[in-house]
Tab-separated table of C-alpha atoms in Angstrom:
chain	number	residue	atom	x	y	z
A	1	UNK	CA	0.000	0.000	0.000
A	2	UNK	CA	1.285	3.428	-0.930
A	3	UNK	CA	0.908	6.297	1.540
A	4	UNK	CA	-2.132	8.147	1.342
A	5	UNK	CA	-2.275	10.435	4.360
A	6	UNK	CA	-0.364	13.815	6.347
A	7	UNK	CA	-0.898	14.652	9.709
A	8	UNK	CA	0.177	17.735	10.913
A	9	UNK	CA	0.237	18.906	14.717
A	10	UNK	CA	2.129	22.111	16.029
A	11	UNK	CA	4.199	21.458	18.402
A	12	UNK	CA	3.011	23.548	21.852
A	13	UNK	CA	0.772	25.809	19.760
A	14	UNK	CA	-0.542	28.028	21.708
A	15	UNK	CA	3.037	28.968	24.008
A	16	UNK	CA	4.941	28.850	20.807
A	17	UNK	CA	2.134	31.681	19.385
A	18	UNK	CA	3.366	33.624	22.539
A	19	UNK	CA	6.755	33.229	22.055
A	20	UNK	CA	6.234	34.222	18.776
A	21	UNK	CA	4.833	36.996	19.647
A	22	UNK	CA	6.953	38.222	22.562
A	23	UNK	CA	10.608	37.797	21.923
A	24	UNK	CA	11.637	38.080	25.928
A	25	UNK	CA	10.039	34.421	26.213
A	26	UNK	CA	12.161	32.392	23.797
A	27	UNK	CA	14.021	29.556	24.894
A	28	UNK	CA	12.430	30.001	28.316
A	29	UNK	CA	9.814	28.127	30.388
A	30	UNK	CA	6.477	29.542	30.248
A	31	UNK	CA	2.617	28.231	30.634
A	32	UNK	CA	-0.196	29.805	29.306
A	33	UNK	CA	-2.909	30.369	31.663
A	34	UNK	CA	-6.817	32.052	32.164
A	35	UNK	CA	-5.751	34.222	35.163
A	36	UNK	CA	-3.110	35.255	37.327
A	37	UNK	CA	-4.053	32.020	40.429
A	38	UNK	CA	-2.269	29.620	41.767
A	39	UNK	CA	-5.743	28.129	42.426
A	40	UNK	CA	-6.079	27.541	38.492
A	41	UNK	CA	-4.637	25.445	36.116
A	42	UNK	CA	-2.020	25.491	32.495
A	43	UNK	CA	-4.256	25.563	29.675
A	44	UNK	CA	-0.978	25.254	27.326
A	45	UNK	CA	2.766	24.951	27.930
A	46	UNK	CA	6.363	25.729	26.278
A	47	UNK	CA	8.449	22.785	25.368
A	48	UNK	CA	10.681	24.051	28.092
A	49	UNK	CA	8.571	23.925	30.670
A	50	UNK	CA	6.970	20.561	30.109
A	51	UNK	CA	10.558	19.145	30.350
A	52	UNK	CA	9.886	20.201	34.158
A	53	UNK	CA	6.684	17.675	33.815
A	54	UNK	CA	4.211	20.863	33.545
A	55	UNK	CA	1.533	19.672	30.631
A	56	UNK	CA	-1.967	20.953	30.276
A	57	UNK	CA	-4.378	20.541	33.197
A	58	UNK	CA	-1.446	20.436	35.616
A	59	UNK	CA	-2.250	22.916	38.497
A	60	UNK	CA	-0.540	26.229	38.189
A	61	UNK	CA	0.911	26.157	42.094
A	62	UNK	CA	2.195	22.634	41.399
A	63	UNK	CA	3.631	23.713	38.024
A	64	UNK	CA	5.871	26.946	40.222
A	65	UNK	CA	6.350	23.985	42.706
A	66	UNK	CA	7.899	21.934	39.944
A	67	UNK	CA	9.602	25.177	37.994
A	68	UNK	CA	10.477	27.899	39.974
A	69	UNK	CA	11.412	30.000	37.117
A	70	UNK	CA	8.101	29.250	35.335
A	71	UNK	CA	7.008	32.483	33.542
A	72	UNK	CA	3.569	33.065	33.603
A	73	UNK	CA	1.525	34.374	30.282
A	74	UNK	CA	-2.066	35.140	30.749
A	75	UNK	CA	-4.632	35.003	27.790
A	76	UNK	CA	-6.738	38.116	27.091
A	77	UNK	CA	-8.188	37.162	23.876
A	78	UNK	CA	-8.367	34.040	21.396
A	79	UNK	CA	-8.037	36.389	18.142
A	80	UNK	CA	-4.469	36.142	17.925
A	81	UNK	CA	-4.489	31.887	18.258
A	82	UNK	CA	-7.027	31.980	15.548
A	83	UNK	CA	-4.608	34.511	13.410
A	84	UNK	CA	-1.932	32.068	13.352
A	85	UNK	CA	-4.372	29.076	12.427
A	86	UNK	CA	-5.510	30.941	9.209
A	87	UNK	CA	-2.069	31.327	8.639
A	88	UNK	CA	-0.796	27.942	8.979
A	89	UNK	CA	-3.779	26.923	7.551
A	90	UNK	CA	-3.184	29.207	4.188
A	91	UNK	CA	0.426	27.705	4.282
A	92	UNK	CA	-0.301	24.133	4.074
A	93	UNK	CA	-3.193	24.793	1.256
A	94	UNK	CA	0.183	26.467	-0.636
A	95	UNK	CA	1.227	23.181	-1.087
A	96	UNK	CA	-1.220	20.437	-0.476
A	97	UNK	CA	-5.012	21.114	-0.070
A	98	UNK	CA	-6.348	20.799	3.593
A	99	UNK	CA	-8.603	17.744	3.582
A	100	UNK	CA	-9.840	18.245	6.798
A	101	UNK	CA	-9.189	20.916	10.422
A	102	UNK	CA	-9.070	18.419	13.254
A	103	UNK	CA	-8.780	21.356	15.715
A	104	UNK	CA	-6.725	24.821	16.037
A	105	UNK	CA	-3.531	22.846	15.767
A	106	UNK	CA	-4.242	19.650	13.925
A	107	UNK	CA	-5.220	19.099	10.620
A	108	UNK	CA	-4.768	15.952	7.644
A	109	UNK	CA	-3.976	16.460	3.891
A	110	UNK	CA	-4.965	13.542	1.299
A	111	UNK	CA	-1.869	12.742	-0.558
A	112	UNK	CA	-2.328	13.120	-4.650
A	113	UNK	CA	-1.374	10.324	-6.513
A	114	UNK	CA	2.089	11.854	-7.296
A	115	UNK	CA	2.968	12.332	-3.936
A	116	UNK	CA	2.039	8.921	-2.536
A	117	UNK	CA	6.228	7.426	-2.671
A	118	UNK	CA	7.801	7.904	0.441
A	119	UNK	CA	10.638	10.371	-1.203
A	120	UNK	CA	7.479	12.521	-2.483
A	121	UNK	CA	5.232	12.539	0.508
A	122	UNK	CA	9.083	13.354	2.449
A	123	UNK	CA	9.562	16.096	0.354
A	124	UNK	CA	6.256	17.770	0.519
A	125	UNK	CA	6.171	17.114	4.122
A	126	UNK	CA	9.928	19.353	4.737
A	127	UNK	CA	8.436	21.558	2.387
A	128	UNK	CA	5.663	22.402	4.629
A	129	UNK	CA	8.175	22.973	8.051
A	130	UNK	CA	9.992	25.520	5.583
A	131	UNK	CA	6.888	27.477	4.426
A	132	UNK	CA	5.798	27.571	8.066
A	133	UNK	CA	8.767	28.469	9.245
A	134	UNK	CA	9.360	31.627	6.564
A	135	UNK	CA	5.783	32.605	6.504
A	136	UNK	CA	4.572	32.150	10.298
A	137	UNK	CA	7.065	32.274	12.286
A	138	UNK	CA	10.733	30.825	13.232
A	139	UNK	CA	9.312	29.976	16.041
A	140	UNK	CA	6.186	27.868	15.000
A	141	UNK	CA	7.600	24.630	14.637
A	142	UNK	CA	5.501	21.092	13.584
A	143	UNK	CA	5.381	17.339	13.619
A	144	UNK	CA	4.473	15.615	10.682
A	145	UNK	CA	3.066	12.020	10.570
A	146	UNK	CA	2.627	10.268	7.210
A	147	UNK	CA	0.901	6.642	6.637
A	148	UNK	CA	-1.866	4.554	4.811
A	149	UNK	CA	-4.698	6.130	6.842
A	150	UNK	CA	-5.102	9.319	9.140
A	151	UNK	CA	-5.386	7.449	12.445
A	152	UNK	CA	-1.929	6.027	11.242
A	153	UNK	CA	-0.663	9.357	10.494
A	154	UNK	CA	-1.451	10.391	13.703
A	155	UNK	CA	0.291	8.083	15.241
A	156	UNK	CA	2.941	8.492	13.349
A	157	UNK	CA	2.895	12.675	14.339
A	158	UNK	CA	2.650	11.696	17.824
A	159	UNK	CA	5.858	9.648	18.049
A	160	UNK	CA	8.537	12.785	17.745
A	161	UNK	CA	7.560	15.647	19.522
A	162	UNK	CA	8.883	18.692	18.409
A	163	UNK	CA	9.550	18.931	14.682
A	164	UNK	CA	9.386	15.334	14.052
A	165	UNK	CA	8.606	13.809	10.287
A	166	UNK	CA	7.950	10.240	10.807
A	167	UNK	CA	6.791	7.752	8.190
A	168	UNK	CA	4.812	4.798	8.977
A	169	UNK	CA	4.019	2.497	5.377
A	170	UNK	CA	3.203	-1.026	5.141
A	171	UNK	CA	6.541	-2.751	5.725
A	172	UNK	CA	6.354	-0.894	9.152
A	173	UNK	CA	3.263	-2.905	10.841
A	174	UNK	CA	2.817	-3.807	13.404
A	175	UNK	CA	6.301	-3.900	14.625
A	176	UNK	CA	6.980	-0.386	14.570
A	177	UNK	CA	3.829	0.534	17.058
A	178	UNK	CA	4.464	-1.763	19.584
A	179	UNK	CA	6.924	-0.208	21.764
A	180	UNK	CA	3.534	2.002	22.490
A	181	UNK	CA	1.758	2.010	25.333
A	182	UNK	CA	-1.720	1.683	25.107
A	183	UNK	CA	-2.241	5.334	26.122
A	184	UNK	CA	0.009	6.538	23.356
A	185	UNK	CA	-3.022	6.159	20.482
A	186	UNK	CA	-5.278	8.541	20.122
A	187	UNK	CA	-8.643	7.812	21.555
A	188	UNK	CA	-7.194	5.356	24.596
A	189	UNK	CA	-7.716	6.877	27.346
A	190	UNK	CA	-7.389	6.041	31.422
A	191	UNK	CA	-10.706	4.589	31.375
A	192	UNK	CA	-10.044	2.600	27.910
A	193	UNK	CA	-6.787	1.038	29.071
A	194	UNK	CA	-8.545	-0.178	31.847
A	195	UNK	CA	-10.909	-2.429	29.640
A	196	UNK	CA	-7.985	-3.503	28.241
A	197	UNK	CA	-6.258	-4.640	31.156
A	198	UNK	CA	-9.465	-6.524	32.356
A	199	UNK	CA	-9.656	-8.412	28.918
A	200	UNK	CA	-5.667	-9.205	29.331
A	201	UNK	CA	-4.529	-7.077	27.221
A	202	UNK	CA	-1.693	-4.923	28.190
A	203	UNK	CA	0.612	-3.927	25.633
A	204	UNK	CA	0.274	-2.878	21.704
A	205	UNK	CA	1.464	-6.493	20.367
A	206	UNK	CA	-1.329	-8.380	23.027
A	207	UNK	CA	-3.798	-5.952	21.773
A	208	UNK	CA	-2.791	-6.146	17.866
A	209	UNK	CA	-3.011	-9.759	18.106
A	210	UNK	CA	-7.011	-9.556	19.357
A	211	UNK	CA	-9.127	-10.556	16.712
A	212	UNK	CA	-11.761	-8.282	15.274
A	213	UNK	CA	-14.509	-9.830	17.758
A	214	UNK	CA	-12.413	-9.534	20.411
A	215	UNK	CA	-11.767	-5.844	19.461
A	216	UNK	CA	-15.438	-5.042	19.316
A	217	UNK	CA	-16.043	-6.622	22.676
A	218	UNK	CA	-13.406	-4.938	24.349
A	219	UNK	CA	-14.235	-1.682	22.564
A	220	UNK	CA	-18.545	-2.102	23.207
A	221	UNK	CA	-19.270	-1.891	19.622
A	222	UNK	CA	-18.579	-0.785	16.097
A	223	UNK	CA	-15.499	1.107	17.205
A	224	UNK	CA	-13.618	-1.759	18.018
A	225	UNK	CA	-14.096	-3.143	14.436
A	226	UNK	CA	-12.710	0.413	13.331
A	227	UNK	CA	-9.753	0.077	15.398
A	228	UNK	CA	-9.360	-3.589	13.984
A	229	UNK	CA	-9.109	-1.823	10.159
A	230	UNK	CA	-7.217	0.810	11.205
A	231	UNK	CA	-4.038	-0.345	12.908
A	232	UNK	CA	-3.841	-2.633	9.898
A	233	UNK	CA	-3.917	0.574	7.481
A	234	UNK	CA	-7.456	0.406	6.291
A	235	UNK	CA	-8.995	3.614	5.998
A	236	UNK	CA	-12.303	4.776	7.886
A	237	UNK	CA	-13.935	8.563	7.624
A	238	UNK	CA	-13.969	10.036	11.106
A	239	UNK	CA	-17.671	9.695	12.340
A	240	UNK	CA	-19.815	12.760	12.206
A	241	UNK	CA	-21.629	13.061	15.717
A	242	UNK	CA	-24.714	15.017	16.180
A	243	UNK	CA	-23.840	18.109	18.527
A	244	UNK	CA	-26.034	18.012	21.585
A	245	UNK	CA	-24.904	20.831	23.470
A	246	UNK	CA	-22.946	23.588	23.804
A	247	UNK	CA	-21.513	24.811	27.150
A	248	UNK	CA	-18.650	27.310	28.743
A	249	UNK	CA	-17.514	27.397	31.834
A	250	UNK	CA	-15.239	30.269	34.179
A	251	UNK	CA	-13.004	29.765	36.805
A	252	UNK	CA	-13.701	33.447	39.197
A	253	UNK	CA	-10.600	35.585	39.755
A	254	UNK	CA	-10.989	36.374	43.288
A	255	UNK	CA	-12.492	39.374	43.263
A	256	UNK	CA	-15.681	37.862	41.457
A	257	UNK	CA	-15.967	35.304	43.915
A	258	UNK	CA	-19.538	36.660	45.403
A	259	UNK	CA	-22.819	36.046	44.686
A	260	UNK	CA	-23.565	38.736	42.788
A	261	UNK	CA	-20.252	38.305	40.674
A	262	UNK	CA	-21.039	34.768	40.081
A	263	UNK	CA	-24.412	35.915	38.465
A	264	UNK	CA	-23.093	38.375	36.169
A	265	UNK	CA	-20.168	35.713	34.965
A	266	UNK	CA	-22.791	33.251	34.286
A	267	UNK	CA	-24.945	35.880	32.307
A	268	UNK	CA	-21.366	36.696	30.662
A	269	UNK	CA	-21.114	33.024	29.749
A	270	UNK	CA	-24.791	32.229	28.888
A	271	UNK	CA	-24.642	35.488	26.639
A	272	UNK	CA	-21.943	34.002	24.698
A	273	UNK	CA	-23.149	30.235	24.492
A	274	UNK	CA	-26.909	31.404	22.760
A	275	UNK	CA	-24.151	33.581	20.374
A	276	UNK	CA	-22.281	30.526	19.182
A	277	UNK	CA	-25.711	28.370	18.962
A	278	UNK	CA	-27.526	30.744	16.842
A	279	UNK	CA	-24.312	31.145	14.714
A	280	UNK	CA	-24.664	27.115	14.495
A	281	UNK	CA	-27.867	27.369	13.713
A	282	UNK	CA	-29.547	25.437	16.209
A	283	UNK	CA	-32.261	26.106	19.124
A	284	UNK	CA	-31.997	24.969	22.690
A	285	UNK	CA	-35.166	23.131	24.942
A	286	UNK	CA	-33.240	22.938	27.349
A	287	UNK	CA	-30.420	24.761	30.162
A	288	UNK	CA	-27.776	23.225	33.010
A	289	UNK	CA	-26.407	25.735	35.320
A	290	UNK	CA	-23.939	25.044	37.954
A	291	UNK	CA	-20.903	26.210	40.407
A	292	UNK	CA	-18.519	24.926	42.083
A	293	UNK	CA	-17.641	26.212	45.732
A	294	UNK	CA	-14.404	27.145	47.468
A	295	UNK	CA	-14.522	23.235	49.193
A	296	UNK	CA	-15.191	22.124	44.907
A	297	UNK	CA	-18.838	20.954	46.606
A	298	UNK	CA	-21.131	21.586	43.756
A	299	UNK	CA	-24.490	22.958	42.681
A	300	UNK	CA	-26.678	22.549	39.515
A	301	UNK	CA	-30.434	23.091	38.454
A	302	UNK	CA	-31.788	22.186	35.378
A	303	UNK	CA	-34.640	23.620	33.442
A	304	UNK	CA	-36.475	22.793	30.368
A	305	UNK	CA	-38.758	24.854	27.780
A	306	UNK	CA	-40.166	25.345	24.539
A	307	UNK	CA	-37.363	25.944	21.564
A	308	UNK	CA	-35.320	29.159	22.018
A	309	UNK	CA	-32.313	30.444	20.713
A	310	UNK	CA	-32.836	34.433	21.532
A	311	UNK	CA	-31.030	35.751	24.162
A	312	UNK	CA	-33.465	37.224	26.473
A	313	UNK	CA	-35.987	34.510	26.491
A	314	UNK	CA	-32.627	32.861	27.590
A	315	UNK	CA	-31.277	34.775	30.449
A	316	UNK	CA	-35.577	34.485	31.759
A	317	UNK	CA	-35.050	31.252	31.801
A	318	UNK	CA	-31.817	31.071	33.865
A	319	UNK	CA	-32.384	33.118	36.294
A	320	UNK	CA	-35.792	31.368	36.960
A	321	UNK	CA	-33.500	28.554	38.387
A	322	UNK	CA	-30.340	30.523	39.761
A	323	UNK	CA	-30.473	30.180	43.693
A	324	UNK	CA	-26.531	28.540	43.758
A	325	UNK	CA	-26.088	28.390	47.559
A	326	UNK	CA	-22.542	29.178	48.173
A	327	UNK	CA	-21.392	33.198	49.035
A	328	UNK	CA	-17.934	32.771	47.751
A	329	UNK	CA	-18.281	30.349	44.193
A	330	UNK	CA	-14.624	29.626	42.693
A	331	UNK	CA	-16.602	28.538	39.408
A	332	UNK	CA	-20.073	28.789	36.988
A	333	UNK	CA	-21.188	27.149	34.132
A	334	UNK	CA	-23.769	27.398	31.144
A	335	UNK	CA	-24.917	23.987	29.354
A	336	UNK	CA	-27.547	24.696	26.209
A	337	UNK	CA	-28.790	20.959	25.983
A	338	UNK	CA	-31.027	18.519	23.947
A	339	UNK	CA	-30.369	21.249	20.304
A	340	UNK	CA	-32.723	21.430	17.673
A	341	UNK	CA	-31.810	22.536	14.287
A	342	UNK	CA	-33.625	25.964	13.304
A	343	UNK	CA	-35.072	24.472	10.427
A	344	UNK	CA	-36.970	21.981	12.632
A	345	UNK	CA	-38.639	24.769	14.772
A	346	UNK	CA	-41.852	26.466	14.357
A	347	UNK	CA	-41.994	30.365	15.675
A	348	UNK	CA	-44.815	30.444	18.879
A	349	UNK	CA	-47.872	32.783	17.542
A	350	UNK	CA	-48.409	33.547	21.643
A	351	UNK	CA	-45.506	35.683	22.356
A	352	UNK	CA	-42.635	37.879	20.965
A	353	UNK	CA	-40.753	35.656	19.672
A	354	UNK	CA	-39.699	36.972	16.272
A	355	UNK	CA	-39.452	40.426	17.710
A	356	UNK	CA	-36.641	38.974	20.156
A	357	UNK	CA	-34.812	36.737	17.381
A	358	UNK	CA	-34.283	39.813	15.253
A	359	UNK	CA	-33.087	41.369	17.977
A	360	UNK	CA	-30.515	38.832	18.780
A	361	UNK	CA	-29.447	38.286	15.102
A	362	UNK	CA	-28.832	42.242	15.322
A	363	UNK	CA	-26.914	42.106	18.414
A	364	UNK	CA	-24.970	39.568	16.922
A	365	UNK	CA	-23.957	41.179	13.831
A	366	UNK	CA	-23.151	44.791	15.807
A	367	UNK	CA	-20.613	42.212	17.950
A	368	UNK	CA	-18.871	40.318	14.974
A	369	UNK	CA	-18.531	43.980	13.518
A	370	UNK	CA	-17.185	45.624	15.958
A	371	UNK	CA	-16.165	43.300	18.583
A	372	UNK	CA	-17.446	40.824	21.390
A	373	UNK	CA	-19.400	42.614	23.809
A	374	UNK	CA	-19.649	45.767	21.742
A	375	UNK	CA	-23.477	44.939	22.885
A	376	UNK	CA	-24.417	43.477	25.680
A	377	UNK	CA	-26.895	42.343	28.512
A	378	UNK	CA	-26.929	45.032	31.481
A	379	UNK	CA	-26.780	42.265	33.842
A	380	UNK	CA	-23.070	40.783	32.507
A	381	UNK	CA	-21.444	44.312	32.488
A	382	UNK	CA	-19.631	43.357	35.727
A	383	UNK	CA	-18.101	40.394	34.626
A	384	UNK	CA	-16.309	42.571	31.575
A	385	UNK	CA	-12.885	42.257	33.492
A	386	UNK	CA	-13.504	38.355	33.711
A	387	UNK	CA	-10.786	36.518	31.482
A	388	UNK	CA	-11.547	33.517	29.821
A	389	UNK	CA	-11.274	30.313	31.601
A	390	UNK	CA	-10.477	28.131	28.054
A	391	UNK	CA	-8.782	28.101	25.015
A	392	UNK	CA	-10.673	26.670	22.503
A	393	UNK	CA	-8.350	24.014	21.337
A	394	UNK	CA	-11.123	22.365	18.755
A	395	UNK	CA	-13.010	25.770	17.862
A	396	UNK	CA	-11.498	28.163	14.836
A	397	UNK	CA	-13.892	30.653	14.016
């Protein structure tokens, strides 16, 4: 089999973007993070930090603990991560067209038939780094997995971390993947390798050797069948899943940490999820809100209601079921649940509905002109001065 697929991942994305950016953080241990708290966690880190064993998730007074000389860089905005995805994006479509975006950092390229020897697919694959590297940034470096399928070139991206260029072909399997652990693949998680370990299976050669039965029953279903294919180079289309919900969530700085600053971060946040639905195109009929106390005890309600998707309707809603109990909450969250596509939903002839969807769409165009929370609900003004507790590592636009 010739090889078909490119994987591309940048390496650290979103603290190489800041080191990019900022010359004085070069070379130098730094984590990216949603406010100034030890109490909070690294949404991203520098190569040179996560030599110190600081990686995503890892606590940000554990991650000083571990590297006193850790800098600190906190986010104020997205724009600038999304900047340097265009970019990267435009790059690769210079030379090979972009088959599909995975997330801000990850995307896979279908090799043309020309380009499907291993010198050819090398070749492009170098001439990639170099375009990135003249036309993004020095400092925006990539791994680059090529194989028979994209799971394979995945793999094959995640096995040299930074700059890597690793080839995986047919004369490779299975050999070359089982010095893996389980958790090394894409899509094995904790959980996963647990199910593994109670079916005997504890390294990549027991579990290549499972037969495609065996795979399904270890995997529930369908997906172990996929699995079977794929480690053996066969290609299968990612599944498209129906979205169900969409959610955001803040960690308080300090000084929001009251009752009444919890309700304006959760307006904040509930302003901005009925943005991103209605840009989706979808209606909601139904809302989660929760928090999370100083002790992490927690706190949630749950409401449901005809379709909506304007804002106001909305915040009624929500604050119809917002009686969180705690006087200092460290976090809030927003869930829109059980979506409906707009083209499924009927206006109601018994209120103001259309009056109040106009209105939203209007508010959201005056915002994507001239910037989020250009207009906005009286009620979330507080929370302006709230950073953002994520960055959206699978969301682009």
């Amino acid at each position: 089999m010739a090889l078909k697929w490119l994987f591309l991942d940048m390496n650290a994305f979103f603290a190489s973007v800041e080191q990019q950016e900022n010359p004085h953080l070069r070379g130098k241990p730094i984590a990216v993070v949603p406010v100034m708290s030890d109490s909070t966690c690294c949404i991203a880190a520098s190569y040179q930090a996560k030599r110190f064993g600081i990686k995503t998730g890892t606590n940000v007074g554990e991650a000083r603990r571990l590297c006193p000389n850790l800098i600190l860089v906190e986010t104020t905005s997205h724009s600038h991560y999304r900047e340097y995805h265009n970019a990267i994006v435009s790059v690769v479509e210079s030379c090979i067209p972009v088959t599909q975006i995975w997330s801000v950092d990850e995307m896979v390229c279908k090799l043309w038939a020309n380009e499907k020897r291993t010198e050819d697919a090398v070749a492009l694959a170098r001439k990639i780094k170099i375009e990135i590297f003249k036309n993004v940034g020095e400092h925006m470096c990539c791994s680059i997995g090529l194989s028979l399928n994209p799971f394979l070139a995945k793999v094959a991206g995640e096995l040299k971390k930074p700059n890597g260029l690793i080839v995986l072909d047919e004369e490779d399997l299975p050999h070359r993947l089982y010095p893996m652990k389980l958790t090394d693949f894409p899509g094995i998680s904790r959980g996963m390798e647990s199910r593994f370990h109670s079916a005997g299976v504890r390294t990549t050669e027991h579990m290549y050797a499972l037969s495609q039965e065996q795979m399904r029953k270890v995997w529930g279903g369908v997906m172990g069948e996929h699995w079977y294919r794929q480690l053996r180079g066969e290609y299968y289309p990612r599944p498209i899943t129906d979205r169900r919900t969409i959610s955001h969530t803040h960690v308080m700085p300090p000084e929001m940490r009251t009752r009444a600053g919890a309700a304006s971060v959760q307006c904040r946040l509930l302003e901005k999820a009925a943005e991103r639905m209605r840009s989706l195109g979808f209606y909601a009929r139904g809302m989660s809100v929760f928090a999370r106390g100083a002790l992490h005890d927690k706190w949630e309600n749950h409401v449901t209601f005809a379709p909506c998707a304007d804002t106001w309707t909305l915040m009624e809603r929500m604050q119809s079921i917002f009686t969180h109990p705690f006087d200092q909450p460290k976090q809030v969250g927003v869930v829109l649940c059980d979506l409906l596509p707009i083209a499924n939903v009927t206006g109601s002839l018994f209120d103001d509905y259309e009056r109040r969807w106009r209105l939203s769409l209007a508010v959201d165009g005056v915002n994507k002109r001239f910037g989020r929370h250009t207009v906005t609900m009286a009620s979330s003004r507080r929370a302006e001065t709230a950073k953002e507790d994520k960055i959206a590592f699978g969301k682009i636009s």
